[in-house]
XYZ file of C-alpha atoms in Angstrom:
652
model
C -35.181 -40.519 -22.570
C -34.066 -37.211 -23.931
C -36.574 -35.081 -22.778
C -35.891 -36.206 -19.278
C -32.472 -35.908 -18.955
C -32.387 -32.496 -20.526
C -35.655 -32.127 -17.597
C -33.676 -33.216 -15.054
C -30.534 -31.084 -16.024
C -31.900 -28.050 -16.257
C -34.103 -28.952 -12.438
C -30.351 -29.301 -11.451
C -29.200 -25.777 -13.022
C -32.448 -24.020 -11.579
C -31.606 -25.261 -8.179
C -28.351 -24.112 -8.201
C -29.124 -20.484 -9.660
C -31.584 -20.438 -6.785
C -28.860 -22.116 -4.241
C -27.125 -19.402 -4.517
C -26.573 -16.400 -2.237
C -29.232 -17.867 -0.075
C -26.845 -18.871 2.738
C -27.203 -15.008 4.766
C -30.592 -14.854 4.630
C -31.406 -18.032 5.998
C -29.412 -17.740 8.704
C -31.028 -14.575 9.172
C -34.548 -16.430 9.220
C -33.834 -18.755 11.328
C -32.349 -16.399 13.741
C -35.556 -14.456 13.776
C -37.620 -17.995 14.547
C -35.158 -18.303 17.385
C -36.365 -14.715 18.967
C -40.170 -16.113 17.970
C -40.404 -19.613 18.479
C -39.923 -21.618 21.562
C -37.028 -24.033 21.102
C -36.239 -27.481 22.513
C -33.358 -27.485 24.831
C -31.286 -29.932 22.817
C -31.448 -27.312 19.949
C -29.994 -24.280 22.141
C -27.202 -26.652 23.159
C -26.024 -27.060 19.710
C -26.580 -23.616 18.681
C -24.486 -22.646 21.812
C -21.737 -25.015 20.658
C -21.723 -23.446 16.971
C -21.762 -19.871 18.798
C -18.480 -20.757 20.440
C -17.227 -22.521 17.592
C -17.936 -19.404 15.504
C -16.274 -17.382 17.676
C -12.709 -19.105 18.013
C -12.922 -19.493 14.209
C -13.162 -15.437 14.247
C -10.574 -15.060 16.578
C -8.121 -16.855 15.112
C -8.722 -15.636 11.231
C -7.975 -12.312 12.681
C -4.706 -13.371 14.045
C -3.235 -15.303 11.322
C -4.770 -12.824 8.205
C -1.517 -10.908 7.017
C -3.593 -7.722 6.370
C -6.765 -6.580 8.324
C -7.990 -5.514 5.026
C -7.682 -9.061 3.663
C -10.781 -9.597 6.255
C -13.075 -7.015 4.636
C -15.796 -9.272 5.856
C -15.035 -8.851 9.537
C -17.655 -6.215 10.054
C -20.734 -8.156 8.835
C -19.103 -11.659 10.203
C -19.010 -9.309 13.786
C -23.189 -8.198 13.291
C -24.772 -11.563 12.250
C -22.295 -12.857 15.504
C -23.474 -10.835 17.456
C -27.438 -10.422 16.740
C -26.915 -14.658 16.375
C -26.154 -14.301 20.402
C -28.824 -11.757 21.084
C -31.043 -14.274 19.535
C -29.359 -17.132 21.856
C -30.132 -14.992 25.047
C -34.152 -14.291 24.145
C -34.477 -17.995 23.337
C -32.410 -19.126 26.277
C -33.822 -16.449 28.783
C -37.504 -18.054 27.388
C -36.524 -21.907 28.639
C -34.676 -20.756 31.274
C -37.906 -19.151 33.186
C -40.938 -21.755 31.531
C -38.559 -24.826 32.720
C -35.708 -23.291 35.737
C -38.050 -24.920 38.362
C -37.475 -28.151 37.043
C -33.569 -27.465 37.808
C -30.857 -29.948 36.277
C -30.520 -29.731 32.414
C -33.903 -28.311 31.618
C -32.171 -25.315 30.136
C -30.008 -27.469 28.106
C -26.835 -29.102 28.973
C -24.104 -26.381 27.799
C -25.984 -24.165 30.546
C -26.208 -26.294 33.288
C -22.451 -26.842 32.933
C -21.881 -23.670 32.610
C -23.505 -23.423 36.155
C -22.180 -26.143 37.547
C -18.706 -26.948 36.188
C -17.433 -24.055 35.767
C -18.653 -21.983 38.992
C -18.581 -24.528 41.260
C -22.173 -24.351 41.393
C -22.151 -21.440 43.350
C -24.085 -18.958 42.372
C -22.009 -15.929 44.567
C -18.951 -17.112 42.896
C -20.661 -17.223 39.105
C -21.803 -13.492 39.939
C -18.252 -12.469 40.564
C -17.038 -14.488 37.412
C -19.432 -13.110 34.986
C -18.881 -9.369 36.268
C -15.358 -9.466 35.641
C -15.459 -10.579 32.381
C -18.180 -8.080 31.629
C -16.175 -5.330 33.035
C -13.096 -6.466 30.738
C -15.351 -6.758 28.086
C -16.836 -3.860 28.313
C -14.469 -1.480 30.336
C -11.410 -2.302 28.709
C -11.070 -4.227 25.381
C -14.113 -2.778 24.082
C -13.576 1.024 25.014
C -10.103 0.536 23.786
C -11.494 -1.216 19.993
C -13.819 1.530 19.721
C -11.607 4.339 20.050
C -9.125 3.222 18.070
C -11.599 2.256 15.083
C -12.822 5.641 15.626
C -9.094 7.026 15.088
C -8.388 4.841 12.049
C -11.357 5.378 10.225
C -10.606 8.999 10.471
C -7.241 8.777 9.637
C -7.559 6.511 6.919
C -9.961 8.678 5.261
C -7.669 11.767 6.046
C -4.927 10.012 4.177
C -6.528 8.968 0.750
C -5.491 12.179 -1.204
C -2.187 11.614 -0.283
C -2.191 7.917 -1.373
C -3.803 8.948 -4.229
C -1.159 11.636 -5.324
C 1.368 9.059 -5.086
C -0.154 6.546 -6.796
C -0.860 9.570 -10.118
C 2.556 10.511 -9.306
C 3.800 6.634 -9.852
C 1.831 5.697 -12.520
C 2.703 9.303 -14.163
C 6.958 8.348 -13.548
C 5.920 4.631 -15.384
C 7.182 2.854 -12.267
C 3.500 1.275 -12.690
C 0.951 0.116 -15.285
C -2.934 1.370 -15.272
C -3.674 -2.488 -13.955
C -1.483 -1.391 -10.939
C -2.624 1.481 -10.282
C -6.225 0.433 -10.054
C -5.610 -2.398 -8.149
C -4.043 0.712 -5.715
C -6.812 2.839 -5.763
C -9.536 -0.663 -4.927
C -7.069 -1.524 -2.645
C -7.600 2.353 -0.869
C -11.447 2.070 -1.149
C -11.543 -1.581 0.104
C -8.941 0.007 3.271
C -11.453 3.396 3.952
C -14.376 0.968 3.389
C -13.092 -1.662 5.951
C -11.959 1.269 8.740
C -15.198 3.031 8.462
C -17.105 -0.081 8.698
C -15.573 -0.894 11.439
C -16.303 2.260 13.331
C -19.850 1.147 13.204
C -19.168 -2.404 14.064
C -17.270 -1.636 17.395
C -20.922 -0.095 18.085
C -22.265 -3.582 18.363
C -19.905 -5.107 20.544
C -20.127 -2.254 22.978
C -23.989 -2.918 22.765
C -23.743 -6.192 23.338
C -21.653 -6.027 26.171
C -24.370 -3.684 27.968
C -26.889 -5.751 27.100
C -25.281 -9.020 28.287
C -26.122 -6.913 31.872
C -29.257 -6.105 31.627
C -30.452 -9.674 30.458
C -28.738 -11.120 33.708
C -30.619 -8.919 36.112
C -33.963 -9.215 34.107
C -33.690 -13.185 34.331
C -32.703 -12.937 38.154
C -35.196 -10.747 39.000
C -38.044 -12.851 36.386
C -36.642 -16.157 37.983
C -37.384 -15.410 41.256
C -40.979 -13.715 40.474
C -41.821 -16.627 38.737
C -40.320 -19.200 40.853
C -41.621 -17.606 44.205
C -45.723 -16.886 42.775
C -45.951 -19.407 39.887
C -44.202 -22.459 41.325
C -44.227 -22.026 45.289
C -40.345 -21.751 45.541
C -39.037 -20.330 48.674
C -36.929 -17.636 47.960
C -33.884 -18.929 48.990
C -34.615 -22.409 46.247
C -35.666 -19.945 43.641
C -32.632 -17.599 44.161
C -30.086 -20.504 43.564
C -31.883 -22.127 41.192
C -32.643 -19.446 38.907
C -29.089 -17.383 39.812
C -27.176 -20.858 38.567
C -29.277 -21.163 35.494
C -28.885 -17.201 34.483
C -25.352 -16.955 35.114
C -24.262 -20.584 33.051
C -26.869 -18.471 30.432
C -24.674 -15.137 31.026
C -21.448 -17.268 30.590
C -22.092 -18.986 27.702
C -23.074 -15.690 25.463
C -20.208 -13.550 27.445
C -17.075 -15.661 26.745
C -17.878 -15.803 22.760
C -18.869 -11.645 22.731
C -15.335 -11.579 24.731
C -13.517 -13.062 22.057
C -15.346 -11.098 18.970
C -14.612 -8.309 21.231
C -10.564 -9.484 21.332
C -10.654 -10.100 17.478
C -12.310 -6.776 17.002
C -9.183 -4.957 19.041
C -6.537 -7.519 16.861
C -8.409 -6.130 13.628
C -8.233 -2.362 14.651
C -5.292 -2.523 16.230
C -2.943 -3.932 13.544
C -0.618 -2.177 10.945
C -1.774 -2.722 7.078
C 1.432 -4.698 6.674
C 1.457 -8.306 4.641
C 3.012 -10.259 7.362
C 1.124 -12.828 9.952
C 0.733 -11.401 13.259
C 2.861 -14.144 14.676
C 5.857 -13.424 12.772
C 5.621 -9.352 13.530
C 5.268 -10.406 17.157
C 7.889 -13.212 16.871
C 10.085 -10.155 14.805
C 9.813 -7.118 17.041
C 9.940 -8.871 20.420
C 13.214 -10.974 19.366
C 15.306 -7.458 20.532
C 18.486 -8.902 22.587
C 19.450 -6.238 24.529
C 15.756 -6.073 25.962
C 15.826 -9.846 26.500
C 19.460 -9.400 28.309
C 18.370 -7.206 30.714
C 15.128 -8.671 31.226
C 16.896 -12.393 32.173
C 19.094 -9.749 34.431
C 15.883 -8.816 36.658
C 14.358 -11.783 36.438
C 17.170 -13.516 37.710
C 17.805 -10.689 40.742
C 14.170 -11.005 41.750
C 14.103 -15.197 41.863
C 16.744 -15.222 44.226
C 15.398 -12.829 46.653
C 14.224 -14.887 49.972
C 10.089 -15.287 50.131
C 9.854 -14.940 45.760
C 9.234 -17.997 43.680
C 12.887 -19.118 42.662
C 11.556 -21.642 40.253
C 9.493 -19.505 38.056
C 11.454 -16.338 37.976
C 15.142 -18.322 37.884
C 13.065 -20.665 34.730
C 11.612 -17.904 32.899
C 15.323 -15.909 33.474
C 17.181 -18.715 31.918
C 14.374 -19.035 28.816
C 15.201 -15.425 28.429
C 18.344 -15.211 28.620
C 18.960 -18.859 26.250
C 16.720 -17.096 23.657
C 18.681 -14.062 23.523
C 22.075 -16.197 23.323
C 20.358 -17.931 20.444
C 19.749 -14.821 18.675
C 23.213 -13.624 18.916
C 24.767 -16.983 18.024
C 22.667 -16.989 14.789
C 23.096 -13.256 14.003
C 27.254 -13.895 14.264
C 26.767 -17.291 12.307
C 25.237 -15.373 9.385
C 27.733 -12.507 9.745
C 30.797 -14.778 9.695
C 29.134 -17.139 6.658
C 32.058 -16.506 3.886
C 30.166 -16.137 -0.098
C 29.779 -18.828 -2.584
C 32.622 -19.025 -4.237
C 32.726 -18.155 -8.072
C 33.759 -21.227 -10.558
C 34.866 -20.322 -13.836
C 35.355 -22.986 -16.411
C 37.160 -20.588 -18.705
C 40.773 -21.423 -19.287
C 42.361 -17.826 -20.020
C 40.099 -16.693 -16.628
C 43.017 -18.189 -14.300
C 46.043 -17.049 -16.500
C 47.419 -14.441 -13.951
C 46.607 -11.025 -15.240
C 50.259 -9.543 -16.024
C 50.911 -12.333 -18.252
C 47.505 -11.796 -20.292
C 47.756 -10.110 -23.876
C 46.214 -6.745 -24.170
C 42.536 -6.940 -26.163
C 39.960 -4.668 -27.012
C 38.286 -6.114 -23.601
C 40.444 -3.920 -22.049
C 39.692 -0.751 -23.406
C 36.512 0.136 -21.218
C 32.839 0.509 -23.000
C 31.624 4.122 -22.404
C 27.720 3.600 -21.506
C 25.066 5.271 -22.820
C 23.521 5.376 -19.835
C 25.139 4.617 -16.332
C 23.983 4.030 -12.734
C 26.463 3.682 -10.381
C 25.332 2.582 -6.424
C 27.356 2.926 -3.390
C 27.130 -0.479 -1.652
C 24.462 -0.329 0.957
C 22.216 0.990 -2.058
C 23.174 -2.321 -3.952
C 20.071 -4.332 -1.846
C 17.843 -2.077 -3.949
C 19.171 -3.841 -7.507
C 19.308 -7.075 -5.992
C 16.276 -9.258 -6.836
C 17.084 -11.652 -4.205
C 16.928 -9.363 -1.482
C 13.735 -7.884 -2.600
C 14.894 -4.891 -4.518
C 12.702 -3.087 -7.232
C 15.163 -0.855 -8.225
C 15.416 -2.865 -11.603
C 11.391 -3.134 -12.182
C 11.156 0.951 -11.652
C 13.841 1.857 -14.406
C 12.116 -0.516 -16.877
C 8.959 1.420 -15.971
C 11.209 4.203 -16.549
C 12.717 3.449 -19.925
C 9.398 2.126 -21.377
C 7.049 5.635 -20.346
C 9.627 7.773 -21.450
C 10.091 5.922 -24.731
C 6.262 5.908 -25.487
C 6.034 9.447 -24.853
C 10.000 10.899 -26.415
C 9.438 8.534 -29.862
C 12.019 6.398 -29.856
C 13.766 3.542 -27.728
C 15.415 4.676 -24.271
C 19.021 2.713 -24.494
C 19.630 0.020 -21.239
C 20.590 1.384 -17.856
C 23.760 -0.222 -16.820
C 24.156 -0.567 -13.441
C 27.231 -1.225 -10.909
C 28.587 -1.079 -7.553
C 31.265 1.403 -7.058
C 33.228 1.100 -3.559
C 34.924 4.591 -4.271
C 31.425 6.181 -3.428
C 29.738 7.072 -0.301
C 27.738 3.772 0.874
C 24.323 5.167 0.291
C 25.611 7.444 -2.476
C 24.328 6.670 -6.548
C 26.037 8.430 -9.665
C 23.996 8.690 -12.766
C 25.883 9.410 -16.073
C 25.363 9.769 -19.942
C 28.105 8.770 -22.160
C 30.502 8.745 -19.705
C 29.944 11.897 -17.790
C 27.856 12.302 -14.532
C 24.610 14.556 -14.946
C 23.729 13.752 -11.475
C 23.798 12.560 -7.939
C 22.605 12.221 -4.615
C 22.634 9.862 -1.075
C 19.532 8.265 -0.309
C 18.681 5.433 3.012
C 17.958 2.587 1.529
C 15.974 1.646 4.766
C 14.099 4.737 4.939
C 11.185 6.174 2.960
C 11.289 9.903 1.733
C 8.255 11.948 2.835
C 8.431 15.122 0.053
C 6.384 18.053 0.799
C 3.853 18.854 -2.147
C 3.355 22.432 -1.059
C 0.929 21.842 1.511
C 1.395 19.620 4.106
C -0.421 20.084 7.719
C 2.443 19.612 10.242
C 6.077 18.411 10.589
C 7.561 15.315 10.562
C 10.209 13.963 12.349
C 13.586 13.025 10.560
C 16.461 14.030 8.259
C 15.713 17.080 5.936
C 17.021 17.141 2.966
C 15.502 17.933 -0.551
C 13.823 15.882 -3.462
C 16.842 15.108 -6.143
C 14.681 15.243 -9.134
C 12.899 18.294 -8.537
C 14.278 20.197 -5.665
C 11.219 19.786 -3.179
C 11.667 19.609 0.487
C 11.600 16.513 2.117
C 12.237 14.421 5.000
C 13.954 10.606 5.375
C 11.390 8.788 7.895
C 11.029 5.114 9.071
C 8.181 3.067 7.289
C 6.527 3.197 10.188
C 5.592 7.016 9.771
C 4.904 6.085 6.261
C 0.803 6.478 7.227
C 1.313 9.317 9.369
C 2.979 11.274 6.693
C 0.528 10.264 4.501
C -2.034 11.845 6.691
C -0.442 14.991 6.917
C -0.336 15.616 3.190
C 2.619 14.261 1.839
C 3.923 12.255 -0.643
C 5.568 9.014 0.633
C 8.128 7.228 -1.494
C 11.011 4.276 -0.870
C 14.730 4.686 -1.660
C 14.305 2.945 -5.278
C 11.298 5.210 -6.434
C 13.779 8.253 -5.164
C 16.247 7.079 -8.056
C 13.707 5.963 -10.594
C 12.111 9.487 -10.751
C 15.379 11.080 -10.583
C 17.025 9.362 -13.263
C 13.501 10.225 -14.997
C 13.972 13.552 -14.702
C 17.541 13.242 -16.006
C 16.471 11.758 -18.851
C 13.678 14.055 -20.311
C 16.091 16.945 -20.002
C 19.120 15.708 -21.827
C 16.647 12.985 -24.228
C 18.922 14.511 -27.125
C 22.283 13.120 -26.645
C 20.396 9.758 -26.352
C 19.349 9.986 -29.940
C 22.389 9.175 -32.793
C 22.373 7.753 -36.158
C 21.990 4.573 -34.877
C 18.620 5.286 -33.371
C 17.555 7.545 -36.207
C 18.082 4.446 -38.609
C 16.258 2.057 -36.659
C 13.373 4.876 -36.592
C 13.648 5.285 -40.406
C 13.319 1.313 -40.826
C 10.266 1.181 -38.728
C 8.880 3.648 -40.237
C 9.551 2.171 -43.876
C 7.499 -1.144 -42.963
C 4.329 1.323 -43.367
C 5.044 3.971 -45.426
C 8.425 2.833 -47.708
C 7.645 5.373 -50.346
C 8.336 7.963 -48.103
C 10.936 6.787 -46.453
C 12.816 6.229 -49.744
C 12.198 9.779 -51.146
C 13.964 11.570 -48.047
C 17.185 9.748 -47.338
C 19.211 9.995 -48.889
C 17.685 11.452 -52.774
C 16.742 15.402 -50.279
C 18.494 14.629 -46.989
C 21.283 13.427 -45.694
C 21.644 11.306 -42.057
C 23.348 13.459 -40.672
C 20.649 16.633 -41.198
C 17.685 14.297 -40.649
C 19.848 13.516 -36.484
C 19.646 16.868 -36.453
C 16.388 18.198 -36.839
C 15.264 15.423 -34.880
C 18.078 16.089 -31.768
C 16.808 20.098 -31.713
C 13.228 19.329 -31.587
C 13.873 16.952 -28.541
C 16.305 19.531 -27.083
C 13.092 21.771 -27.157
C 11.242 19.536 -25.450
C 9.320 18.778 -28.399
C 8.577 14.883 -28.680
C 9.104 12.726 -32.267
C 6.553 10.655 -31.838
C 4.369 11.430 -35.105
C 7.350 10.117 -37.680
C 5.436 10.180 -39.940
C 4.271 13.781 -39.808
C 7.799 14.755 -38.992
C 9.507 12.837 -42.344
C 6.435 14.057 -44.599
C 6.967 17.608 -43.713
C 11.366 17.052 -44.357
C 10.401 15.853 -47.585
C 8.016 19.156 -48.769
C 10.625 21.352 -47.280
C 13.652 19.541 -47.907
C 13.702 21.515 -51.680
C 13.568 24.429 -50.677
C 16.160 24.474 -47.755
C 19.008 22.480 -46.448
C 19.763 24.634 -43.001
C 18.455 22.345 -40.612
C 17.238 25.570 -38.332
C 14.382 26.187 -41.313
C 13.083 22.256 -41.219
C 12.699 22.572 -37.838
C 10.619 25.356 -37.828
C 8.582 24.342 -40.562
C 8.348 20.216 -38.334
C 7.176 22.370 -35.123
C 4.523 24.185 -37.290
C 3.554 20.611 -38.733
C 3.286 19.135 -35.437
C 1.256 22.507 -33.731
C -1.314 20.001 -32.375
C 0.909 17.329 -30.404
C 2.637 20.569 -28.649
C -0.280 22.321 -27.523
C -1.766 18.942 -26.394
C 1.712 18.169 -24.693
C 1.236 22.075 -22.778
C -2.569 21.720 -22.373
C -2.839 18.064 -21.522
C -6.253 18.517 -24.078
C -7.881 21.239 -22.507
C -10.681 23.284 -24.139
C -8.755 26.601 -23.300
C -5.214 27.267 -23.994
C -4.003 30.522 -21.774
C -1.790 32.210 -23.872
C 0.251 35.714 -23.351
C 0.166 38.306 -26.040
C 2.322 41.319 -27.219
C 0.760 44.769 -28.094
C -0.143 45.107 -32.017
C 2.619 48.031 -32.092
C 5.034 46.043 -30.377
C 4.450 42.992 -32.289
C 4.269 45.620 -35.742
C 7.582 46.682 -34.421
C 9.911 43.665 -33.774
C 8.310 42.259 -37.396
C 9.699 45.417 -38.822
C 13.207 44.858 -37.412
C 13.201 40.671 -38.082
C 12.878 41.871 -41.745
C 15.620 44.426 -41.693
C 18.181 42.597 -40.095
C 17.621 39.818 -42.044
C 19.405 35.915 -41.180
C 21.229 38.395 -38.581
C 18.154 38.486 -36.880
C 16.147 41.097 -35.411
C 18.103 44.635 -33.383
C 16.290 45.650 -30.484
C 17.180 48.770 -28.544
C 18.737 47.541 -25.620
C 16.288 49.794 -23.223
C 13.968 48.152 -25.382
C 14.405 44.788 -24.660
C 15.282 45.259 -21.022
C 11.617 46.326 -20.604
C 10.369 43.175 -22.839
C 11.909 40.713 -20.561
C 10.931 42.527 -17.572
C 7.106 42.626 -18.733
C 7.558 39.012 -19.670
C 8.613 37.529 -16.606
C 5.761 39.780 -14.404
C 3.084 38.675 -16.953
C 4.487 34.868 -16.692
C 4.308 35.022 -13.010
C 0.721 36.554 -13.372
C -0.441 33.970 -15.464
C 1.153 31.090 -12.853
C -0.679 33.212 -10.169
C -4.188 32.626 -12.432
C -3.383 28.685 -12.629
């Protein structure tokens, strides 16, 4: 009983390891025995059914996807479509010239009303049918899909160093994690693999289309051979008969490659944007001034004698209701008044020149401050979709894994006394920087080499001074394409107020943050924490040493190194000048890491042996004074120093 349920479980887990993946090439065998095999005419009519179905299925996952890259599988879908038809024809094409003679459904019924229903049965009119929708097939959506996949393939390709640069430059800031920023980079080889893919795919539906032609005359021409010799047809019978059969054939295959062909322009032809295509139509379209005028000539043109009044005066009133219902709603929502605020606080409704003065009233001074003008206040605003709040925690948690210590809150605020798309940054109540930014707009900055200009507002980077120019996010992939590097309104103020920080990182560091550093640090290593502060060191000497190394750019992450070297020196000087010197030399490593980013070769500049001999000779004579240097002297020093630092820039 054991042994053969334990038998017949694992049957049922080889079958389904073996199930597996087997779904492509079957269908690719059996559409192989459809080019080999004869098949029964009650067969092709249900393969022609799921060809159609197929199709509409395609058609309409292209139009409702949000992304064309969410339908990576578009290109093979379009191949085993289309070889699945080729297939169709050679098996159909094979019944239709053994059985044609017979007329009626011997060719299946799907053909026959094909040829009958929907031509009329006239064969003339079926000729002119299926060469119109060849030439729009072929001619027109077709040529257009296959240019434009050409185009976006190219361009897409063209753009990924520039995507990538942004998305370095991103992760780099801390506005993103490494799980975001390699679900950015799959996300750019899943987009360059989808556009080049389908630069071959449009291939197949231009193929097709020509072939579709070429099968039609070969069955006409085959028909009536084998009608006229083989069966003793006249040639009139065998032209009809045959010419009905071949063009329901022709139909059938053309109207599902017409669609693939129509999904394959919807798929090429969209933006990489995460809406449905019926809401960016629905969106776009919904302009009111175009609808006014539009209702204004449709309405001019119904009432001129000999037109159509109904149509034009109906579709002039459906535009002209649908752009009064868009204005009506737009002035609803503008007129709305807010929510209004509740409190359930008592001493909130005492009026305000009867309150008692309190410390409330004397205002906090912020470590850190961000003050927004108030069309930039969207961009803190969760609601509304702004990131603003997700980039400075980014922000605040990079800079305080790579400074040492933990980056205070950013308080933010709306301040009406600023320009609308103005923001104020400040540090302990004074302002270290501002700028304007378009909260609506995305700044293209120039890297240094960019491959043509771009159309917008110039202005410059406000963290590092770079050129730039304020676009729409529809030039975002343009931009992209011609080198630079594309950001929104909050990244602007993220890497600014990034940049802010690094440089002035030591006024953010107190005896409040020193503390906390000295109790984390304790948790580990107590015995060294208790033999600095405060038995050799005060506090107040420890803030210090650890404000001038930041001021130098010097980071504090290695504590440990940091209060193990205070605690040698600490005996044998006080001046907090000495302990820092002696810290850098401890912590030699970390800086040439932080300069080198771990290189093998560090390029260094030198000074001549009798230079050097000589400004060691003068150090020691002027003693704490420090060292005298001629002034011709050390006019040619900085001189040679600034030529050999641009050299050495020059070298990389």
């Amino acid at each position: 009983m054991v042994l053969t349920e334990y038998l017949q479980r694992v049957d049922k887990t080889r079958l389904q390891q073996l199930s597996q993946g087997l779904g492509v090439p079957l269908v690719l065998l059996a559409i192989m025995g459809m080019v080999i095999l004869p098949m029964p005419p009650i067969l092709l009519d249900v393969l022609f059914s799921f060809n159609i179905a197929l199709s509409l299925v395609i058609i309409l996952v292209a139009v409702l996807t949000n992304r064309p890259v969410d339908f990576g599988i578009f290109p093979l879908v379009l191949l085993i479509a289309t070889v699945l038809r080729l297939a169709l024809n050679v098996a159909s094409t094979r019944v239709v010239l053994l059985y044609g003679h017979e007329g009626g459904d011997a060719a299946g019924k799907v053909i026959e009303a094909f040829g009958e229903v929907v031509i009329g049965g006239n064969y003339a009119v079926g000729v002119v049918v299926f060469a119109i929708l060849l030439i729009i097939n072929f001619k027109v959506v077709t040529a257009g899909a296959g240019r434009i996949s050409e185009v976006g393939a190219r361009f897409t390709l063209d753009a990924m160093p520039g995507k990538q640069m942004a998305i370095d430059a991103d992760l780099n800031a801390g506005y993103i994690d490494q799980d975001e920023a390699r679900r950015r980079r799959e996300d750019i080889t899943a987009e360059a693999d989808f556009y080049g893919s389908m630069d071959g795919a449009s291939k197949f539906v231009k193929g097709d289309a020509i072939a579709g032609l070429f099968i039609m005359l070969i069955n006409i021409v085959g028909g009536l051979f084998i009608g006229m010799i083989q069966h003793d047809l006249s040639f009139g019978n065998a032209l009809e008969v045959y010419t009905i059969l071949t063009i329901g054939d022709g139909l059938v295959a053309q109207i599902p490659s017409l669609l693939l062909s129509v999904a394959t322009a919807i798929i090429v032809t969209r933006e990489n944007e995460s809406q449905e295509m019926g809401s960016e139509v629905t969106t776009q379209l919904g302009n009111k001034k175009a609808l006014y005028i539009s209702s204004g000539i449709l309405f001019v043109m119904g009432i001129v004698p000999g037109m159509p009044h109904l149509a034009f005066l109906g579709f002039s009133a459906l535009a002209g209701g649908y752009a009064y219902y868009l204005s009506y709603a737009e002035k609803r929502k503008a007129e709305q008044p807010p929510a209004p605020v509740v409190s359930n606080n008592a001493e909130d409704n005492v009026p305000a020149e009867i309150k008692e003065l309190g410390w409330d009233d004397v205002q906090h001074v912020d470590t850190i401050g961000l003050e927004v003008g108030y069309r930039l206040i969207p961009l803190v605003d969760k609601t509304q979709g702004g990131e603003l709040l997700t980039r400075i925690k980014g922000v605040r948690k990079k800079l305080s894994q790579e400074l040492g210590f933990l980056i205070p809150p950013v308080h933010i605020r709306d301040n009406l006394d600023l320009d609308p798309n103005a923001y104020n940054i400040s540090m302990l109540g004074v302002t270290i920087g501002d700028a304007e930014v378009s909260h609506d707009e995305e700044l293209a900055i120039n890297p240094g080499q960019v491959f043509g200009k771009l159309e917008g507002r110039a202005t410059r980077d406000p963290a590092f001074g770079l050129d730039a120019v304020w676009i729409k996010p529809a030039q975002r992939e343009h931009a992209q394409t011609l080198g630079y590097t594309v950001v929104d309104a909050a990244t602007v103020i993220a890497t600014h107020l990034s940049q802010l920080l690094t440089n002035n990182a030591y006024q953010l560091l107190g005896f409040e943050e020193v503390q906390q550093l000295m109790d984390m640090l304790a948790k580990h290593n107590p015995k060294l924490v208790e033999g600095l502060i405060p038995d050799l060191l005060s506090l107040a000497t420890v803030v210090k040493v650890l404000q001038t190394l930041l001021y130098e750019g010097v980071p504090i992450r290695d504590m440990r190194t940091i209060v193990q070297t205070l605690t040698e020196y600490a005996p044998k000087s006080q001046d907090p000048d000495v302990l820092v010197s002696a810290v850098r030399i401890a912590l030699k490593r970390l800086i040439v890491q932080e300069i080198n980013s771990g290189g093998a070769e560090l390029p260094v500049i030198t000074l001549a042996p009798e230079l050097e001999q000589m400004l060691h000779q003068s150090l020691q004579a002027g003693g704490d004074d420090g060292a005298g240097i001629e002034p011709g002297l050390a006019e040619r020093l900085q001189q040679s120093l600034q030529q050999a630092g641009q050299q050495q820039e020059l070298a990389g």
